[in-house]
XYZ file of C-alpha atoms in Angstrom:
503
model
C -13.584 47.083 -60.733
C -15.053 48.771 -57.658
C -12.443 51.654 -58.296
C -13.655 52.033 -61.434
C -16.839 51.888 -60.363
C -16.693 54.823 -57.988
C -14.866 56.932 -60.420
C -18.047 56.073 -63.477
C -20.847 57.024 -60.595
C -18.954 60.091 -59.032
C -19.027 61.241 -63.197
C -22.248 60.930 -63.680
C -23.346 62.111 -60.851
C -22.141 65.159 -62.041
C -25.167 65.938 -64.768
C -27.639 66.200 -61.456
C -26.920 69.655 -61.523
C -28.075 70.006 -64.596
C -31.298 67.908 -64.539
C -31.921 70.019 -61.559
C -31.242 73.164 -63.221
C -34.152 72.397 -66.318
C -36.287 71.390 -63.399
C -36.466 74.712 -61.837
C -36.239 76.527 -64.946
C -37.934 74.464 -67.340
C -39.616 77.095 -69.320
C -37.210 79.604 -70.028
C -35.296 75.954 -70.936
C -37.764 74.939 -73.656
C -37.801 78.286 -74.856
C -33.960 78.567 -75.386
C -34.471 74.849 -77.872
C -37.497 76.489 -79.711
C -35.022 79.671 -80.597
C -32.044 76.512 -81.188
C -33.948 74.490 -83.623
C -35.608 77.221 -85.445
C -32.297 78.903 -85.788
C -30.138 75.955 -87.118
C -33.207 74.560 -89.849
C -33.752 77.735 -91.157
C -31.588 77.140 -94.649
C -32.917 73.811 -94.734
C -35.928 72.823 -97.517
C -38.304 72.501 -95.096
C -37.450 76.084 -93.197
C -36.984 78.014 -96.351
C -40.794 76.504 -97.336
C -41.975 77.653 -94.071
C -39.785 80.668 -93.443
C -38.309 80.115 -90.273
C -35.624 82.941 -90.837
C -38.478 85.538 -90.227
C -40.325 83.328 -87.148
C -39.835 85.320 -84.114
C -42.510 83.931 -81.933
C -44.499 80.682 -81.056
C -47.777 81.750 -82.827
C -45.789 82.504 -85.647
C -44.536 78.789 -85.472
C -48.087 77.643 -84.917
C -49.411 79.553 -88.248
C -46.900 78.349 -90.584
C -46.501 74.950 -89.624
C -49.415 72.607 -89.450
C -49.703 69.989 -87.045
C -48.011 66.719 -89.106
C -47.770 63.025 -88.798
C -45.570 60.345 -90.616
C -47.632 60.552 -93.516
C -47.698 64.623 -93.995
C -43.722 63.913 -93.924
C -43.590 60.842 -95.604
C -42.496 62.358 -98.691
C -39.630 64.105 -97.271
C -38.430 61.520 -95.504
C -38.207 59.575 -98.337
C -36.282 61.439 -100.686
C -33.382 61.416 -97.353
C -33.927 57.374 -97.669
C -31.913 57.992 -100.910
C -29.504 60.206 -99.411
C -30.712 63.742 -100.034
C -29.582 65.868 -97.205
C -30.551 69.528 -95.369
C -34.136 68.649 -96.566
C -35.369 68.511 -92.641
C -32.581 69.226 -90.649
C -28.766 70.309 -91.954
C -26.500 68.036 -91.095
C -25.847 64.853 -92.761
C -28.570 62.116 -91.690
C -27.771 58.492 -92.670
C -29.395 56.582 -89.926
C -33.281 55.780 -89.548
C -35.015 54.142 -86.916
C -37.500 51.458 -88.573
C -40.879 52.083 -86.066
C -41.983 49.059 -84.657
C -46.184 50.743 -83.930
C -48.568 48.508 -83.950
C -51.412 51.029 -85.588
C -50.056 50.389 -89.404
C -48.402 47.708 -90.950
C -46.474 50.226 -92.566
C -42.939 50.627 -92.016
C -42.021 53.694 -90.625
C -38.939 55.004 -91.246
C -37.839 57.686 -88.701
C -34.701 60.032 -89.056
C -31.727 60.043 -86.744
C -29.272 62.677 -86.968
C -26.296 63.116 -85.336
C -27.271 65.445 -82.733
C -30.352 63.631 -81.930
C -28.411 60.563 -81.128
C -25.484 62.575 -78.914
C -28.256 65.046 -77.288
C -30.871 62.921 -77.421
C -30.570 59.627 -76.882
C -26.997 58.354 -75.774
C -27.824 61.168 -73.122
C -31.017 59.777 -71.999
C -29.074 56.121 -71.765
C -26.395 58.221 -69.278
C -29.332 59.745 -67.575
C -30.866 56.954 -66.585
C -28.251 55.470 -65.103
C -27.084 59.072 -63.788
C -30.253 59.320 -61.858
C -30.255 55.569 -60.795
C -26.959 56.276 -59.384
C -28.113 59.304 -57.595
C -31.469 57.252 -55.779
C -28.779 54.745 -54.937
C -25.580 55.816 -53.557
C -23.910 51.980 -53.320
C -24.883 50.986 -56.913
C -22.317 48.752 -58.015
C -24.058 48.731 -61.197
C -20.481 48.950 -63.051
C -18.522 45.885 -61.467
C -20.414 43.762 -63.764
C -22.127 44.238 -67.461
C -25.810 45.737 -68.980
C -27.635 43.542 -71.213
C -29.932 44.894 -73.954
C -32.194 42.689 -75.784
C -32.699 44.872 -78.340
C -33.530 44.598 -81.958
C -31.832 43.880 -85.832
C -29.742 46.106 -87.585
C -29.334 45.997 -91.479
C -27.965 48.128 -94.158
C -30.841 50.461 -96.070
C -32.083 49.095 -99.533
C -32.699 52.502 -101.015
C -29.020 53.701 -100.926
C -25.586 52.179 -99.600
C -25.069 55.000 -97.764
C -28.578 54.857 -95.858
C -28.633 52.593 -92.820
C -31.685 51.586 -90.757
C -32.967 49.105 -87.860
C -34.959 49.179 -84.728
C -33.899 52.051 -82.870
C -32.455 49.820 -80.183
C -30.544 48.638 -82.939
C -29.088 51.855 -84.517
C -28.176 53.067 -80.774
C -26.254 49.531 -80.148
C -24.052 50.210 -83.664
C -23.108 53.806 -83.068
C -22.289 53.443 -78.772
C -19.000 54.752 -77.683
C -16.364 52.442 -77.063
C -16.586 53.121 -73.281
C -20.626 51.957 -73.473
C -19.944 48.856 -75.598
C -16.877 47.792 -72.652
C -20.278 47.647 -70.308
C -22.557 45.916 -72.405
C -23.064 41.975 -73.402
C -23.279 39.805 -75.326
C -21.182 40.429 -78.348
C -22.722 42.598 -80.912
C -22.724 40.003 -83.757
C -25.152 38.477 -82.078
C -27.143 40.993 -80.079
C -27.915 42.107 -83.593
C -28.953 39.202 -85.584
C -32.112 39.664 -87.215
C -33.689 35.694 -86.390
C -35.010 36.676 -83.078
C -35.732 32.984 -81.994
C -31.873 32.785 -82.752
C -30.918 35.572 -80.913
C -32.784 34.108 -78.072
C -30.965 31.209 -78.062
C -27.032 32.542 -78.729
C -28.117 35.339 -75.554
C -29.183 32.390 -73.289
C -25.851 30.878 -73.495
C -23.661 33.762 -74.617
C -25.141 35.203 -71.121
C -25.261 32.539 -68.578
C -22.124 32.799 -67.238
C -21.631 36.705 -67.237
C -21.707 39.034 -64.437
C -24.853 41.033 -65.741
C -25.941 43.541 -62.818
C -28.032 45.427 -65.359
C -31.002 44.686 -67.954
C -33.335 46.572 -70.238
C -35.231 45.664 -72.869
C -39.210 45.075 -73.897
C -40.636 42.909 -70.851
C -42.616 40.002 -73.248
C -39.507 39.426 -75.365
C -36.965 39.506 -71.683
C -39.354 36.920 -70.261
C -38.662 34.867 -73.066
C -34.770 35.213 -73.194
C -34.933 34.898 -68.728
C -37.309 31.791 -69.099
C -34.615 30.051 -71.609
C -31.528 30.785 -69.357
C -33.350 29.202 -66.423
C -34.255 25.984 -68.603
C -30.021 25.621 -69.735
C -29.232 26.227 -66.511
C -31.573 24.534 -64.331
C -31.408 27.422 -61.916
C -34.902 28.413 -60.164
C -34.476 32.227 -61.181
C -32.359 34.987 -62.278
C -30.656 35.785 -59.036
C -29.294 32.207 -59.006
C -27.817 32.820 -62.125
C -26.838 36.637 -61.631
C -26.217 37.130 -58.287
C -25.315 40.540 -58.891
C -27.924 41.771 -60.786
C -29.652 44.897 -58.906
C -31.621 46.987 -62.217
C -33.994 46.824 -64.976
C -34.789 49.456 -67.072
C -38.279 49.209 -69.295
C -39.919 50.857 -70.733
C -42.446 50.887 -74.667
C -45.425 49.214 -72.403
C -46.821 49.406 -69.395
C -44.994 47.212 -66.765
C -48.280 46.868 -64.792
C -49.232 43.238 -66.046
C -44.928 41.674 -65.617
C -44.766 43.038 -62.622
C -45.642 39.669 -60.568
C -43.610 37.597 -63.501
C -40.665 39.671 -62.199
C -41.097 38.923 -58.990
C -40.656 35.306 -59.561
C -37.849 35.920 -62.042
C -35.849 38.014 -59.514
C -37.152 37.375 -55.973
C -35.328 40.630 -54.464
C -36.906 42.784 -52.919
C -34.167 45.468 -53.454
C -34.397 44.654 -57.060
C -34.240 48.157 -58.531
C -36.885 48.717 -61.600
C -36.729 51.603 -63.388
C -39.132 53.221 -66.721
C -38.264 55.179 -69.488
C -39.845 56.653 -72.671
C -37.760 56.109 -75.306
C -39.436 56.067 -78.392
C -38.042 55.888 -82.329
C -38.773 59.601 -82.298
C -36.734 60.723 -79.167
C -36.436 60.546 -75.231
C -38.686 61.705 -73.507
C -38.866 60.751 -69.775
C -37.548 58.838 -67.010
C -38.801 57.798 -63.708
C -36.627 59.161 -61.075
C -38.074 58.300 -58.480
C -37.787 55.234 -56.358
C -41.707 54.721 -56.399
C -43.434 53.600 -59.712
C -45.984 55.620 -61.078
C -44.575 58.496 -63.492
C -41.400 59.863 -65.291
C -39.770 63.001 -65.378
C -40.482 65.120 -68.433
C -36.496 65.595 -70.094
C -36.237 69.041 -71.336
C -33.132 69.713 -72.650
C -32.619 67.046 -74.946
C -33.174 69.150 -78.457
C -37.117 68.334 -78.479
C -39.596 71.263 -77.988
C -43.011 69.935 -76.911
C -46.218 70.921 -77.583
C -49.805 69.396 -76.386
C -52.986 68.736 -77.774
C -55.979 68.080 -76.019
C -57.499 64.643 -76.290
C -60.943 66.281 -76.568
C -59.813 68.464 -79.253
C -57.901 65.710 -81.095
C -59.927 65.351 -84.419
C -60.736 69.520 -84.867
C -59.720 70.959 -87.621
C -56.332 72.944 -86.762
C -56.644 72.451 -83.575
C -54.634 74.835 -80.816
C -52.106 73.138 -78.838
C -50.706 73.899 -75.540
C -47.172 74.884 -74.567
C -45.575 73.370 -71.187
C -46.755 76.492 -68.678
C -50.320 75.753 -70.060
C -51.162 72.449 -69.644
C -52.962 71.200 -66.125
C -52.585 67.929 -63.722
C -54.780 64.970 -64.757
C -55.657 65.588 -68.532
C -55.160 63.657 -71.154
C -52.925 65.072 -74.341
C -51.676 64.020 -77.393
C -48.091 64.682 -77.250
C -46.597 66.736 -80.331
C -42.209 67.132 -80.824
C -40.043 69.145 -82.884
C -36.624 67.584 -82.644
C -33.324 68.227 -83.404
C -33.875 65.432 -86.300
C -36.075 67.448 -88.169
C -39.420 66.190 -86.757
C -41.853 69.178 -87.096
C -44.718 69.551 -84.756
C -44.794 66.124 -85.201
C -47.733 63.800 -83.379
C -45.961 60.656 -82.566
C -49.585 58.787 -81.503
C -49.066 58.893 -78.043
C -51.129 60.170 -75.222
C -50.101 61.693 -71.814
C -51.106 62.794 -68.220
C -49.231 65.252 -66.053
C -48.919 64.075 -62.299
C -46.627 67.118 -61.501
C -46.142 70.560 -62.666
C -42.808 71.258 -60.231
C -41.218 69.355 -61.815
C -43.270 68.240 -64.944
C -43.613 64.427 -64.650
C -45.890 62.313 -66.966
C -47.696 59.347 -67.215
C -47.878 57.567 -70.487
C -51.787 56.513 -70.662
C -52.223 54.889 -74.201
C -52.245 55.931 -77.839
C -53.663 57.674 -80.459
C -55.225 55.114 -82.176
C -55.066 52.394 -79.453
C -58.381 52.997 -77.503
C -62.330 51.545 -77.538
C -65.021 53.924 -78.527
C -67.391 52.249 -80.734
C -70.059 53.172 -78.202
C -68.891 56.170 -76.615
C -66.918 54.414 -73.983
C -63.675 56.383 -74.376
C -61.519 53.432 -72.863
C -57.807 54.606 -72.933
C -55.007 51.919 -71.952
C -54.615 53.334 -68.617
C -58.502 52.517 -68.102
C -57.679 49.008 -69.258
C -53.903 48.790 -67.092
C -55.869 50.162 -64.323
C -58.695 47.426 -64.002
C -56.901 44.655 -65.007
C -54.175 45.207 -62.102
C -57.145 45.966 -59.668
C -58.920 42.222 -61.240
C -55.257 40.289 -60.817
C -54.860 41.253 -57.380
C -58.307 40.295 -55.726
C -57.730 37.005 -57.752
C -54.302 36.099 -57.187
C -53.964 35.994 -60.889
C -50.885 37.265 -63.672
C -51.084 38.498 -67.006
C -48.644 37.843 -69.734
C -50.487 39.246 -72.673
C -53.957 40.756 -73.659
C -55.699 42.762 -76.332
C -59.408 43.377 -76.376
C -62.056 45.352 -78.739
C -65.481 46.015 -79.059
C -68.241 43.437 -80.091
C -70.691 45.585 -81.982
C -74.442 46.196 -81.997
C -76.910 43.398 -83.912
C -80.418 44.000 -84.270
C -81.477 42.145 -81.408
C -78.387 42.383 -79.215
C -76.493 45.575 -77.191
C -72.561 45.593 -77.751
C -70.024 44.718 -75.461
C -66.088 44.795 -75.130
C -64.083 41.067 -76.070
C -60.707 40.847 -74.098
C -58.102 37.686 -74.788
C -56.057 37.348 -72.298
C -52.982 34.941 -71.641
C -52.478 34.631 -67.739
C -49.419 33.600 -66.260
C -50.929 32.455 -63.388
C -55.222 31.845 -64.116
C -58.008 33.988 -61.176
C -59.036 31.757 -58.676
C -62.392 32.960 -59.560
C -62.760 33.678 -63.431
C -66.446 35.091 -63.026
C -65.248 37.214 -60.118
C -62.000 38.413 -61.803
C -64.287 39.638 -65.347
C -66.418 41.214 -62.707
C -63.851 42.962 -60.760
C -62.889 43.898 -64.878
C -65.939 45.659 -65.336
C -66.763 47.388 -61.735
C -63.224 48.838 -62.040
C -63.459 50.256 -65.937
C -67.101 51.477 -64.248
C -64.830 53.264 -61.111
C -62.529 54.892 -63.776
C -64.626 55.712 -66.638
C -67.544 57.378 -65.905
C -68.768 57.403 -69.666
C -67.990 53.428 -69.501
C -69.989 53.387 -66.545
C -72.815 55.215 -68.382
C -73.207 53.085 -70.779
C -73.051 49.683 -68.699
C -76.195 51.518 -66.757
C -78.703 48.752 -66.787
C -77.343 47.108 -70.025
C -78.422 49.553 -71.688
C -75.594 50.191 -74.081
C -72.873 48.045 -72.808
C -72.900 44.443 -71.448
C -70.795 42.540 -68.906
C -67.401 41.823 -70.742
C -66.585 38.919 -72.695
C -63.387 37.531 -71.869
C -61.450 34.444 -73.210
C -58.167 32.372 -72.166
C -55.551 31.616 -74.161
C -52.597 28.960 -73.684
C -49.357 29.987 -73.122
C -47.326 30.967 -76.324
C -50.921 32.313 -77.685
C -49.714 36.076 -78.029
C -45.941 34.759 -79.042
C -47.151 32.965 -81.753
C -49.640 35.447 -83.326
C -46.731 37.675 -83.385
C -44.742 35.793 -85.380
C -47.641 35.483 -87.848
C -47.102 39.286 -88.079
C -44.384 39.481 -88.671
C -43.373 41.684 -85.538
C -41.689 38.741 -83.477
C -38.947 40.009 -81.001
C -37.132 43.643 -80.977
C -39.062 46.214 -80.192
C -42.480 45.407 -81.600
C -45.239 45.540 -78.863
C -48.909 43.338 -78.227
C -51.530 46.039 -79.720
C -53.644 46.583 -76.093
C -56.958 47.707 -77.376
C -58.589 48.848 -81.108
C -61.830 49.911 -82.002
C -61.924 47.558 -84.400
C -61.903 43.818 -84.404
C -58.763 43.434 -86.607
C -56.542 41.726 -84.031
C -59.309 40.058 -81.928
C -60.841 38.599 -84.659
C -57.461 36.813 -86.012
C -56.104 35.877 -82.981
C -59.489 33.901 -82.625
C -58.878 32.855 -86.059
C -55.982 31.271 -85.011
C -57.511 29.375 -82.147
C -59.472 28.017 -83.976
């Protein structure tokens, strides 16, 4: 196996070159997929509508095509949910990611077409473990197996020829043979939809394999990790993988898991690693050693534009090509994708901490945010204050969502966090303090209106018991997979039932 395992790194190794190559050329890169994608939709519905065969430029792109979200292409989508073809993109699409967001209850059904799953995603899942090998040289990553806890899989209702599931899902059924020789457990039951069942048949399907290499959703790994430990009787992972060496996360910020980790897998050469993988496409991966942001991947078949966060709700707003945007704003991030995706806005924002190369931050969503007062809190406000609160009191998070409290007639408004800690502050007044000076420190229009009490008071912030957030999930109906704990909403939807609950 170590053979082997030089020959697999010394391959992938190979694509450095040319990661390297759309790093120092990542312009005239995004330009030649622009030119691509036009080029190959423009005898589809959708192109013929918008007359791609005559686009020659960007601004011509930008005036025929508005800005569009699931619902704007809900319809077309749709009618390729019954098995209509070369109505977004020409070649045959059968497979849909189901989108686990947490800003609808809606099912979202997003399309996957064969390109997008060879150029897009099966070549972010090399990449990562390309550039992984790369940062470290004596990986031995492929002596043992990867496990994915992923999501369910089942057959489309709309038309036997129509397949959909969790992304994680849809990339597990169509893997190469060589990726499913590296992967465990079994797919039969990596697959089945009873996530508390899946759990269960992992934890002991899993035990006694030489796994070297996870991924998944942190909340829902915890879960599987904390069950292997309790059939084993082992005091943490390493005990029971003694091999293992990489995780690979990504869908929410690792900030608050971070310490849980620790415990998990006390290594200190315990190699973590983020990506942005969404239903939609790839998008980045961290490679670097040190936490903190993700290479922007630029020659996967997705053309990116970006809209300012300030300019988010004008009507046709102008959006910004890669050579225009700047370090340290916020934009919403807008694809068109080799799936047929048109200047889609998948709902989530970013930052750029580099421009050579372009590396981003993910710092929240769309629709996931507080601004009932003017407050502008994003989730990297939130990730940001909360990490600076756990660590001058010694506590862990597992979970949290918060939202605002609104104005009564006698009474200013204020934000209302839940929070389950894995390990409670030493000093609860002094960690919701430490809350609030820190939002203050990176907000200023937070810190505005917290001036005096004037608009804003001191945060209101309750404890749950373990299994709080797990449970309310399940009510949802988004236990397990890929779903994700909504952070923040201006509204009081998912404070106000999770309070329901506790009650």
């Amino acid at each position: 196996m170590t053979i082997l395992n030089s020959v697999v790194t010394w391959l992938m190794k190979k694509r450095i070159h040319q990661i390297e190559l759309f790093m120092k050329y990542p312009n005239d890169v995004q330009a030649e997929w622009f030119n691509q994608l036009i080029s190959n939709a423009e005898d589809t519905e959708w192109g013929k509508k918008h007359h791609y065969k005559s686009i020659k430029t960007i601004a011509d792109f930008k005036e025929r095509v508005p800005l569009q979200n699931y619902d704007t292409l809900k319809p077309y989508i749709e009618r390729m949910l019954k098995g209509e073809q070369n109505v977004l993109w020409p070649s045959e699409i059968r497979w849909f990611a189901k989108s686990s967001g947490t800003t609808s209850d809606r099912s979202k059904f997003i399309p996957v077409s064969e390109e997008s799953l060879e150029e897009c995603h099966f070549k972010g899942g090399k990449d990562m473990l390309t550039i992984y090998c790369n940062n470290r040289p004596d990986a031995l990553l492929f002596t043992g197996k990867g496990l994915t806890l992923g999501g369910s899989h089942q057959v489309g209702q709309l038309n036997s020829d129509t397949f959909f599931g969790d992304l994680s899902a849809v990339i597990m059924k169509n893997l190469p043979m060589w990726a499913e020789f590296y992967r465990t457990p079994d797919l039969t039951i990596a697959l089945l939809e009873n996530f508390e069942e899946k759990i269960e048949k992992m934890a002991h399907a899993t035990k006694s394999v030489n796994v070297t290499c996870i991924s998944g959703v942190p909340t829902w790994n915890i879960l599987l990790f904390k069950r292997i430990l309790e059939i084993t009787g082992k005091n943490n992972l390493l005990e029971v993988w003694p091999n293992l060496e990489l995780y690979f996360h990504g869908a929410v910020s690792f900030t608050p898991y971070r310490e849980q980790f620790k415990k998990l897998i006390p290594n200190n050469d315990m190699y973590y690693l983020e990506t942005y993988n969404a239903s939609e496409g790839f998008f980045g991966i961290q490679d670097r050693e040190e936490p903190g942001d993700m290479l922007l991947m630029l020659d996967y078949g997705i053309w990116y534009e970006f809209l300012p966060l300030e300019n988010l709700h004008d009507e046709n707003p102008d959006t910004l090509t890669l050579d225009e945007v700047e370090i340290g704003k916020n934009y919403a991030l807008i694809i068109s994708t080799n799936a047929g995706l048109w200047r889609y806005m998948i709902g989530d924002t970013v930052r750029f901490t580099s421009l050579d190369p372009f590396r981003i931050q993910i710092t929240g969503r769309t629709k996931h945010f507080m601004n009932a007062f003017g407050e502008e809190i994003i989730i990297d406000n939130a990730e940001r204050a909360l990490e600076e609160a756990c660590r001058q009191t010694e506590a862990t998070i597992r979970d949290y969502t918060a939202a605002p409290i609104y104005f009564t007639d006698s009474k200013c408004g204020s934000h209302e966090w839940i929070i389950e800690f894995d390990r409670k502050p030493a000093e609860f007044d002094r960690f919701v303090d430490l809350l609030d000076e820190t939002l203050r420190k990176v907000n200023s229009d937070y810190d505005a209106k917290r001036f005096k009490d004037m608009a804003l008071l001191r945060p209101k912030v309750h404890t749950v018991p373990e299994g709080t957030f797990v449970n309310w999930m399940k009510q949802r109906g988004k236990f397990g997979g890929q779903h994700k704990v909504p952070r923040l909403a201006n509204n009081r939807e998912y404070v106000d039932s999770i309070l329901a609950m506790m009650n």
